[in-house]
Coordinates of C-alpha atoms in Angstrom, one line a residue:
X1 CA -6.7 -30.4 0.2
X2 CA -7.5 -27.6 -2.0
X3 CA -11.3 -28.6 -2.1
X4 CA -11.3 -28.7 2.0
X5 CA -10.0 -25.7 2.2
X6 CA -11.9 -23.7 0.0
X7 CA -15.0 -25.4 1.7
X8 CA -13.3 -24.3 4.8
X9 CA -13.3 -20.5 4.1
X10 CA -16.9 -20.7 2.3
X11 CA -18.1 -22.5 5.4
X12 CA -16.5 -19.7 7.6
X13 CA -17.8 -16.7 6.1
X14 CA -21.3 -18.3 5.5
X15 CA -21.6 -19.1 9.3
X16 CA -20.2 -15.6 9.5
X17 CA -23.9 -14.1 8.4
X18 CA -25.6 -16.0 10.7
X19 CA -23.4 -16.0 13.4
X20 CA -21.2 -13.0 13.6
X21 CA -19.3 -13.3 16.2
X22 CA -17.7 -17.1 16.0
X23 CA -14.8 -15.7 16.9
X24 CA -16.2 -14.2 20.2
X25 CA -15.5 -16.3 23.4
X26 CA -18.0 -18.8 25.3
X27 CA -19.6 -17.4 28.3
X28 CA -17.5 -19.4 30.5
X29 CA -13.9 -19.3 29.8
X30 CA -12.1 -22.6 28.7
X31 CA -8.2 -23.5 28.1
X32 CA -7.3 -22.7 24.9
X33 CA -7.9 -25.9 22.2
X34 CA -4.9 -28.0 21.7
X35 CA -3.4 -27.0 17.7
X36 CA -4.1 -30.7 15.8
X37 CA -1.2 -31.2 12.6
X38 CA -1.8 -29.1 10.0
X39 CA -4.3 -29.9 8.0
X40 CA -7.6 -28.3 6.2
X41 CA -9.8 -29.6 9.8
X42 CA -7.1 -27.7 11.7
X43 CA -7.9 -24.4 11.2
X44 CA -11.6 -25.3 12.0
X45 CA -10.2 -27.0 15.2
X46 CA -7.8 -23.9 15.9
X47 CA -10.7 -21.2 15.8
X48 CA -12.8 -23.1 17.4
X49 CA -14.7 -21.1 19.8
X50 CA -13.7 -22.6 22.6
X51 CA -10.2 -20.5 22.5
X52 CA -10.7 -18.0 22.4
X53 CA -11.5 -15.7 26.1
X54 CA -15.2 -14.2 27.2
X55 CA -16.6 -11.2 25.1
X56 CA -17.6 -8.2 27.0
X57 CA -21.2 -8.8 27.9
X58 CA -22.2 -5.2 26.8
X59 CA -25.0 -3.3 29.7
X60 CA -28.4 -3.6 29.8
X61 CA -29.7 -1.6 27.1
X62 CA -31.9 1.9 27.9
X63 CA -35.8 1.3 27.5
X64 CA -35.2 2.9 24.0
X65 CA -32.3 1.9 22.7
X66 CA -30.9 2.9 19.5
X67 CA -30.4 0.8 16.8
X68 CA -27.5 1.4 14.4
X69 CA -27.1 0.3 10.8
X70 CA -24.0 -0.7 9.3
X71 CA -23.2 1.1 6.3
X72 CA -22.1 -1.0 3.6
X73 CA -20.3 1.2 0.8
X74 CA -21.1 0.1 -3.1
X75 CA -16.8 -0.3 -3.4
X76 CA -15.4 -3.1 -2.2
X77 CA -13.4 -0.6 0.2
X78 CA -11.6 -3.7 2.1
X79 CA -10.6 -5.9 -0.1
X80 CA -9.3 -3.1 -2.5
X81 CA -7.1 -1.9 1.0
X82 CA -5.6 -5.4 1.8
X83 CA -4.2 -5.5 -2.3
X84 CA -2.5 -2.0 -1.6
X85 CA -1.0 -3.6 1.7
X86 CA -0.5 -6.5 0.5
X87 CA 1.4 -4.4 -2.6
X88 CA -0.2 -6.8 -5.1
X89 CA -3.4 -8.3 -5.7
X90 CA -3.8 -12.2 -4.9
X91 CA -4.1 -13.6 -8.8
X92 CA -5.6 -17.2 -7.4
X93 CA -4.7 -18.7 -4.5
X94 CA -1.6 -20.5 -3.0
X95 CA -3.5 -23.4 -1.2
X96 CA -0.6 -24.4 1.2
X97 CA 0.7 -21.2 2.2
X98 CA -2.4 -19.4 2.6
X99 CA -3.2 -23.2 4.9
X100 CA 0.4 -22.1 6.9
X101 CA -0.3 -18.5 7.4
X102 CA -3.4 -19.0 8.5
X103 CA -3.1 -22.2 10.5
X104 CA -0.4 -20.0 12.1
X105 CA -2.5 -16.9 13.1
X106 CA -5.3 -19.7 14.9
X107 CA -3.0 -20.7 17.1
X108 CA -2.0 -17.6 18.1
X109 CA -5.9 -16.9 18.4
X110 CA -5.6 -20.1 20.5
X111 CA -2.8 -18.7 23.1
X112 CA -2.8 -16.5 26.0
X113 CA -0.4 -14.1 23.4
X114 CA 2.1 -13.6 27.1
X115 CA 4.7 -15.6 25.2
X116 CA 3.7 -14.7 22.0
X117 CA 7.2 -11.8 20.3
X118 CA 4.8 -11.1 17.9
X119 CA 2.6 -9.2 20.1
X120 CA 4.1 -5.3 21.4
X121 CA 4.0 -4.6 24.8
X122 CA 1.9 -1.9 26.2
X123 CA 3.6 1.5 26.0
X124 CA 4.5 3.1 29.1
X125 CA 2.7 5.9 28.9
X126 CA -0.1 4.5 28.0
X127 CA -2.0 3.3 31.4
X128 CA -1.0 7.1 32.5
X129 CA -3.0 7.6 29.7
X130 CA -6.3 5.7 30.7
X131 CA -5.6 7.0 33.8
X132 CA -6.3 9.9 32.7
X133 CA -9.2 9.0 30.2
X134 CA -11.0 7.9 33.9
X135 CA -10.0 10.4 36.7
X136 CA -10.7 13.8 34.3
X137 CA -8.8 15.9 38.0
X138 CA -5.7 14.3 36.1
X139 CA -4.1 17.8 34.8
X140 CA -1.6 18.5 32.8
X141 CA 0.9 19.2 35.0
X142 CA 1.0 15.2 36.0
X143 CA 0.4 14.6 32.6
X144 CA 3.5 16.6 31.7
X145 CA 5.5 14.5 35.0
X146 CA 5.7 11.4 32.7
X147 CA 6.3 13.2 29.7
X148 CA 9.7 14.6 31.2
X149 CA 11.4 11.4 30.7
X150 CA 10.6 10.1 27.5
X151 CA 12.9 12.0 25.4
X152 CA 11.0 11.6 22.0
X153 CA 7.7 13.0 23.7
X154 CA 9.5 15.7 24.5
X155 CA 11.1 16.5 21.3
X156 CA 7.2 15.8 19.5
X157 CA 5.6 18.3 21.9
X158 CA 8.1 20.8 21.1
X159 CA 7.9 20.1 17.2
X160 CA 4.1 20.2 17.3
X161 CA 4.1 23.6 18.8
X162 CA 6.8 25.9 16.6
X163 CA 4.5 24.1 13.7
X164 CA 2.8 26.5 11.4
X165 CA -0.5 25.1 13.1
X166 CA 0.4 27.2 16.0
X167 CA 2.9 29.7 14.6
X168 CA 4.6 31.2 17.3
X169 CA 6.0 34.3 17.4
X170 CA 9.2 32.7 18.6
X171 CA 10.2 29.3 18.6
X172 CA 9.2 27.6 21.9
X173 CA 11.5 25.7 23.6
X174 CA 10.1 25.0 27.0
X175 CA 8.4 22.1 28.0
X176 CA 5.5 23.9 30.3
X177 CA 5.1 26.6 27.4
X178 CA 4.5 23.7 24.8
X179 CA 1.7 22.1 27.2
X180 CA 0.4 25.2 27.9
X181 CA -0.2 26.0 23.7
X182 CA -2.1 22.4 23.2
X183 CA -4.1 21.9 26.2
X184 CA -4.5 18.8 28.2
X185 CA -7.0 17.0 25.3
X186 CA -4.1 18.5 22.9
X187 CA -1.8 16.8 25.1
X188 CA -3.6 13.6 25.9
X189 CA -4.0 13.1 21.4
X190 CA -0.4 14.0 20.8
X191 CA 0.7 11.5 23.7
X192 CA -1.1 8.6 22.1
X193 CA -0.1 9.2 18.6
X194 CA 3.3 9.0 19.7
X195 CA 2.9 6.0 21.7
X196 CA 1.2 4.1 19.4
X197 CA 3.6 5.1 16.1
X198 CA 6.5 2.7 16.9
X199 CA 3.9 -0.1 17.4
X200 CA 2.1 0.7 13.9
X201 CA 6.0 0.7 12.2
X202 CA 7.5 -2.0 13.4
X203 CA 9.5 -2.9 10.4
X204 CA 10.6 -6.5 11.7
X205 CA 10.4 -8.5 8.0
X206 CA 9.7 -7.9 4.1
X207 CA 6.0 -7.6 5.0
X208 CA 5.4 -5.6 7.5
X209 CA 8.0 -3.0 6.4
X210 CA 5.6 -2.8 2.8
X211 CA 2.8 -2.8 4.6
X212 CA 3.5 -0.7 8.1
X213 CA 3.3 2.8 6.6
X214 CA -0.1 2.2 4.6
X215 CA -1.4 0.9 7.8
X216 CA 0.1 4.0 9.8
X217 CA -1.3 6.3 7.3
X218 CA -5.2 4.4 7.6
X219 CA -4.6 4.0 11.7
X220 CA -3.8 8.2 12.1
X221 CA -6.8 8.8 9.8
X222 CA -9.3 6.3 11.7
X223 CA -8.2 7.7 15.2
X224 CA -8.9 11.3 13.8
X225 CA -12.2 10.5 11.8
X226 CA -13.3 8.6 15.5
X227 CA -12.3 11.6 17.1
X228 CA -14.6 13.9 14.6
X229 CA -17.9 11.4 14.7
X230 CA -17.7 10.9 18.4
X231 CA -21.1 12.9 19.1
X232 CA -22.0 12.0 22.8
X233 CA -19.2 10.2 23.1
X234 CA -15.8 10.4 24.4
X235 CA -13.5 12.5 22.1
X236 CA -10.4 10.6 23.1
X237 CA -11.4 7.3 24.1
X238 CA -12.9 7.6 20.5
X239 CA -9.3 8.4 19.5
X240 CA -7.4 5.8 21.2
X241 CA -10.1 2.9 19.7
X242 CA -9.5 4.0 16.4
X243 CA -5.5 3.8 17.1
X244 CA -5.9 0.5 18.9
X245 CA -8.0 -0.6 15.3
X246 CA -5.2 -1.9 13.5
X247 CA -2.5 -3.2 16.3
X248 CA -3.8 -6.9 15.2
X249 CA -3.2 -6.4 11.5
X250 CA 0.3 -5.6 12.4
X251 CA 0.7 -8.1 14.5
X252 CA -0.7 -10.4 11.7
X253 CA 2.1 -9.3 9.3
X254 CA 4.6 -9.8 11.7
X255 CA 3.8 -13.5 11.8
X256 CA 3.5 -13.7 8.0
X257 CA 7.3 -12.7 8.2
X258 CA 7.8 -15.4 10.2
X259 CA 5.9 -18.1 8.6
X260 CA 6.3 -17.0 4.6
X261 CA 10.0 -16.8 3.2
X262 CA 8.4 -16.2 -0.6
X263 CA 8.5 -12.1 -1.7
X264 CA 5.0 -12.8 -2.7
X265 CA 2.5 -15.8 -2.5
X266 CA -1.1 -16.0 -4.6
X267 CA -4.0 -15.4 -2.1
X268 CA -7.8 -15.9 -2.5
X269 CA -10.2 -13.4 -1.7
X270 CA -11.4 -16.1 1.5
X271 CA -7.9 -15.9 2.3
X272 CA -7.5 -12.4 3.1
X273 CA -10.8 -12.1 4.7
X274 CA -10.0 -14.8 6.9
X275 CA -6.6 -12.6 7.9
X276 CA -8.1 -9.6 8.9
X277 CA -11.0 -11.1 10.5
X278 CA -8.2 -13.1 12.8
X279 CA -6.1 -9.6 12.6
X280 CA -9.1 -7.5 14.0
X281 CA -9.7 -10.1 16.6
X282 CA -6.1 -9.9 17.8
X283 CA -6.6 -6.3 18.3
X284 CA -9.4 -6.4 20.7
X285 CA -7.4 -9.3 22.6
X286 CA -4.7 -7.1 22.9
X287 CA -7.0 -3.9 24.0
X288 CA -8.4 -6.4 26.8
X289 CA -4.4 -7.0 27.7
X290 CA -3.6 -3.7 28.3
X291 CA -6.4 -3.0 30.5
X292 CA -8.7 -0.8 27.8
X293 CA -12.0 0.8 28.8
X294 CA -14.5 -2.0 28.3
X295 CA -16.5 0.2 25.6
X296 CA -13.1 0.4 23.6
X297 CA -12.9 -3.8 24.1
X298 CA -16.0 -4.2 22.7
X299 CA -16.0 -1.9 19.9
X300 CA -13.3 -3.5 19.0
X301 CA -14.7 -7.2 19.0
X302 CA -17.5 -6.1 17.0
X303 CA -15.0 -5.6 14.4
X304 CA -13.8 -9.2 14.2
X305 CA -17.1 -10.9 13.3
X306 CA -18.7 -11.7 9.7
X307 CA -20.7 -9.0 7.5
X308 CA -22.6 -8.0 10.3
X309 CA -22.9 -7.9 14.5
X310 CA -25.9 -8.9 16.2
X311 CA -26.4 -5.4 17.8
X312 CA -23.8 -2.5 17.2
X313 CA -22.7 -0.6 20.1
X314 CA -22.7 3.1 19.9
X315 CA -18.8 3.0 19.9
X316 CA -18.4 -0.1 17.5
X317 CA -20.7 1.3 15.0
X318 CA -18.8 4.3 15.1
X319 CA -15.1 3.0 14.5
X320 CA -17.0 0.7 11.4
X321 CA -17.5 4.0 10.4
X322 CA -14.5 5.6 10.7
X323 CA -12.3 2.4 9.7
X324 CA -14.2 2.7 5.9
X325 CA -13.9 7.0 5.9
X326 CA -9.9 6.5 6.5
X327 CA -9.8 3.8 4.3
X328 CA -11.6 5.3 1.4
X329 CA -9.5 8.4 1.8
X330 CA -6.2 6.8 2.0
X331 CA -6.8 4.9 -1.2
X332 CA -8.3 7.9 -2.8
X333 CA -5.3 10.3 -2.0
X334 CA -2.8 7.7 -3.5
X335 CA -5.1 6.6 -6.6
X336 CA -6.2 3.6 -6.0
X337 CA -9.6 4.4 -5.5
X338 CA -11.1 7.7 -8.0
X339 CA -12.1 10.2 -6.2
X340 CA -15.1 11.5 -9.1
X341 CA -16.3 8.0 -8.6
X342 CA -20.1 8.1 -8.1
X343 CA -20.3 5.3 -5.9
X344 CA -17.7 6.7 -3.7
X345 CA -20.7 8.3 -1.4
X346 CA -23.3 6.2 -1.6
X347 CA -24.6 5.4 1.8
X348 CA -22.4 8.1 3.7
X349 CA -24.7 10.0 6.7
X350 CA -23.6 14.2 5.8
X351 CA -21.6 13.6 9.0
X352 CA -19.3 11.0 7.8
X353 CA -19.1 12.8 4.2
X354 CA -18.2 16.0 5.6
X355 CA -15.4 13.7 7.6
X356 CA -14.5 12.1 4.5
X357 CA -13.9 15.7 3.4
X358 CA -11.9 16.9 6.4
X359 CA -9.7 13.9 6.0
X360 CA -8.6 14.7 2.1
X361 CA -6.4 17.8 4.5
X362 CA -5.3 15.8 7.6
X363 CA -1.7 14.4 7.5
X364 CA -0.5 15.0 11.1
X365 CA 3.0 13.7 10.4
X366 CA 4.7 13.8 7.6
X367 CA 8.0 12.4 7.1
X368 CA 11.4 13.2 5.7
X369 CA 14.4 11.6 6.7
X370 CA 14.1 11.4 10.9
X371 CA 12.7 14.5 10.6
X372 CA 8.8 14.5 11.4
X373 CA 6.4 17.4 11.8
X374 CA 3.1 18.5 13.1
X375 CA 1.0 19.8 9.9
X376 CA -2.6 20.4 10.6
X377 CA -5.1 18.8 12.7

C-alpha cells in the first residue's frame, strides 16, 4: 500500500506539469463520482475529473494579449509555510493517515459541499458587499444601512477610527462620523476584513486552532499585498480574492480534526502538496458558491493546479503573487525564514519587492485579550 501510494502522489504531481489543471471540471458538467473503499486507487477515483463542476471558460483574449510568468522564488516558500502551520515538519510519512486525510478531502472535492459542516456559510454582509463591488452608485450611506445591525461592525468601525491611524482630536463615537473618516473603499476593506475573520478562526479542533492564526496572519497580508499590486485592476475585488485565498485551507483543517485523532502524524512532502492543492481548489468552489465575480473564481482556480497554468489571468497571476509576498513575510517576521537571506529576492519585479517591504509594517489587527485594534494600513 505504501508503494501505491507513493506512486499515487508522484503520478499526481507529474501529470500536474503537463496538465495543470486536473483538478479543473469537464466542459460539461457530470454527477459527482461515486467514493470506491479506501484504498490507494481511491483517491485516483475520488479526484477524478469528472467531480468536480465546470471551470470558468475565461473571455476571448485581446489581439495582444499579455502573457504573464509565474515567479518561482529560489526558497521553497510553501512547503516551509505548511511546516509552520502544520507546527512541525513531516519527518517521513504516515502512509495510512496521510491515505484517510486525503481520501477524506476527495470526497468532499466529490460533493456539492451544501451538506458538507465543514464548509462556512456566506457572511451576510457579504453579497451587500459584491453588490457593491458591481453597482459603484452604491454609497455609503446604504453601505452604512447594513452595518447598523451587526453589532461587531459597528464596534470595528468605531475602533478603526479613534486609532492612531486617524488620531482624532476627540474620540468618535458616531456611526455616520466614523464612515465619513474612512471613505466608502475604507469602508468596503474594513467590512470584508471583518467578515471574513471569524471564517479564517474558526477554532473547531486541535488543528485548526494551531494553525487558524498563521493562516489569519498570511490571509490579511495577501488581501493587502493584492490590494497594492492591483494596477488596472480592481483595488477591492483584488482584496476580497486575496481574502477568499485561504477559506479552502481552513476548511481543509477542519476536516483533518475530524478525520485525525493523533496530536501529530508524519507526513511526506507529496502529502502536503496534495492538501493544499485540494485546499486551494475548495476555495475557488466555495468563491463560485457564494456568487463571486467570475474574475475572482478564476483566479482562484488557477491556484489549485500543478507548478504551473496553461495561461495566467491578469488577476490569478496577481494573487500567485501576492500569496508568496505574504507568505515570505509572515515567515520572515516570525524567523522562520532569514530575512538577510540572498535568495530571499530573487526573481521579485521592484513592484512586488517594494510590497514585500510595505508588508514588514502592515499588521491591521493586533490582538490582546478581546481587545482588537486598527494599527496601520
Amino acid at each position: 500500500m505504501r508503494k501505491a501510494l507513493n506512486n499515487l502522489l508522484k503520478r499526481w504531481f507529474t501529470q500536474a506539469d503537463t496538465e495543470p489543471q486536473q483538478v479543473a471540471a469537464p466542459t460539461t458538467p457530470q454527477k459527482p463520482a461515486e467514493i470506491p473503499s479506501p484504498d490507494a486507487t481511491a483517491v485516483v477515483t475520488a479526484v477524478a475529473p469528472a467531480t468536480i463542476p465546470e471551470p470558468l471558460k475565461p473571455e476571448a483574449p485581446a489581439k495582444e494579449q499579455e502573457v504573464f510568468v509565474a515567479w518561482k522564488p529560489r526558497i521553497a516558500v510553501d512547503a516551509i509555510f505548511f511546516d509552520w502551520v502544520m507546527g512541525y515538519p513531516g519527518e517521513g510519512s504516515s502512509m495510512e493517515t496521510e491515505q484517510k486525510i486525503l481520501q477524506a478531502l476527495f470526497a468532499l472535492l466529490a460533493s456539492d459541499l451544501n451538506d458538507a459542516v465543514v464548509v462556512p456559510r456566506v457572511p451576510t454582509v457579504i453579497p451587500q458587499l459584491l453588490n457593491s463591488l458591481r453597482n459603484k452608485s452604491v454609497s455609503a450611506s446604504e453601505l452604512a444601512q447594513h452595518i447598523v445591525k451587526d453589532v461587531v461592525l459597528v464596534g470595528e468601525l468605531i475602533n478603526a477610527v479613534n486609532s492612531s491611524l486617524y488620531n482624532p482630536a476627540d474620540r468618535i463615537n458616531s456611526l455616520d462620523k466614523a464612515i465619513m473618516i474612512l471613505g466608502e473603499d475604507g469602508l468596503r476593506l474594513l467590512i470584508a476584513k471583518v467578515a471574513f475573520r471569524p471564517i479564517i478562526n474558526l477554532s473547531s479542533g486541535q488543528y485548526t486552532r494551531r494553525a487558524a492564526p498563521h493562516i489569519w496572519n498570511q490571509s490579511e497580508k495577501c488581501a493587502i499585498a493584492c490590494h497594492q499590486l492591483a494596477v488596472g485592476q480592481d483595488p477591492f475585488q483584488a482584496f476580497l480574492t486575496g481574502l477568499m485565498k485561504n477559506v479552502g485551507l481552513i476548511i481543509a483543517f477542519r476536516l483533518l480534526d475530524q478525520v485525525c485523532e493523533e496530536p501529530r502524524f508524519k507526513y511526506s512532502r507529496g502529502f502536503s502538496m496534495a492538501f493544499t492543492s485540494a485546499a486551494a481548489t475548495l476555495s475557488y468552489r466555495v468563491a463560485q458558491r457564494w456568487g463571486f465575480p467570475a474574475e475572482v473564481v478564476q483566479a482562484l482556480q488557477q491556484q489549485a493546479g500543478g507548478s504551473k497554468a496553461p495561461t495566467w489571468a491578469p488577476l490569478g497571476h496577481l494573487l500567485h503573487t501576492a500569496d508568496l509576498l505574504s507568505k515570505m513575510r509572515v515567515l520572515v517576521n516570525h524567523g522562520q525564514l532569514k530575512s538577510g537571506d540572498e535568495h530571499l529576492r530573487v526573481g521579485m519585479s521592484p513592484q512586488a519587492a517594494a510590497c514585500f517591504d510595505t508588508l514588514n509594517d502592515v499588521n491591521l489587527y493586533e490582538q490582546g485579550g478581546s481587545e482588537q485594534k486598527l494599527l496601520t494600513e
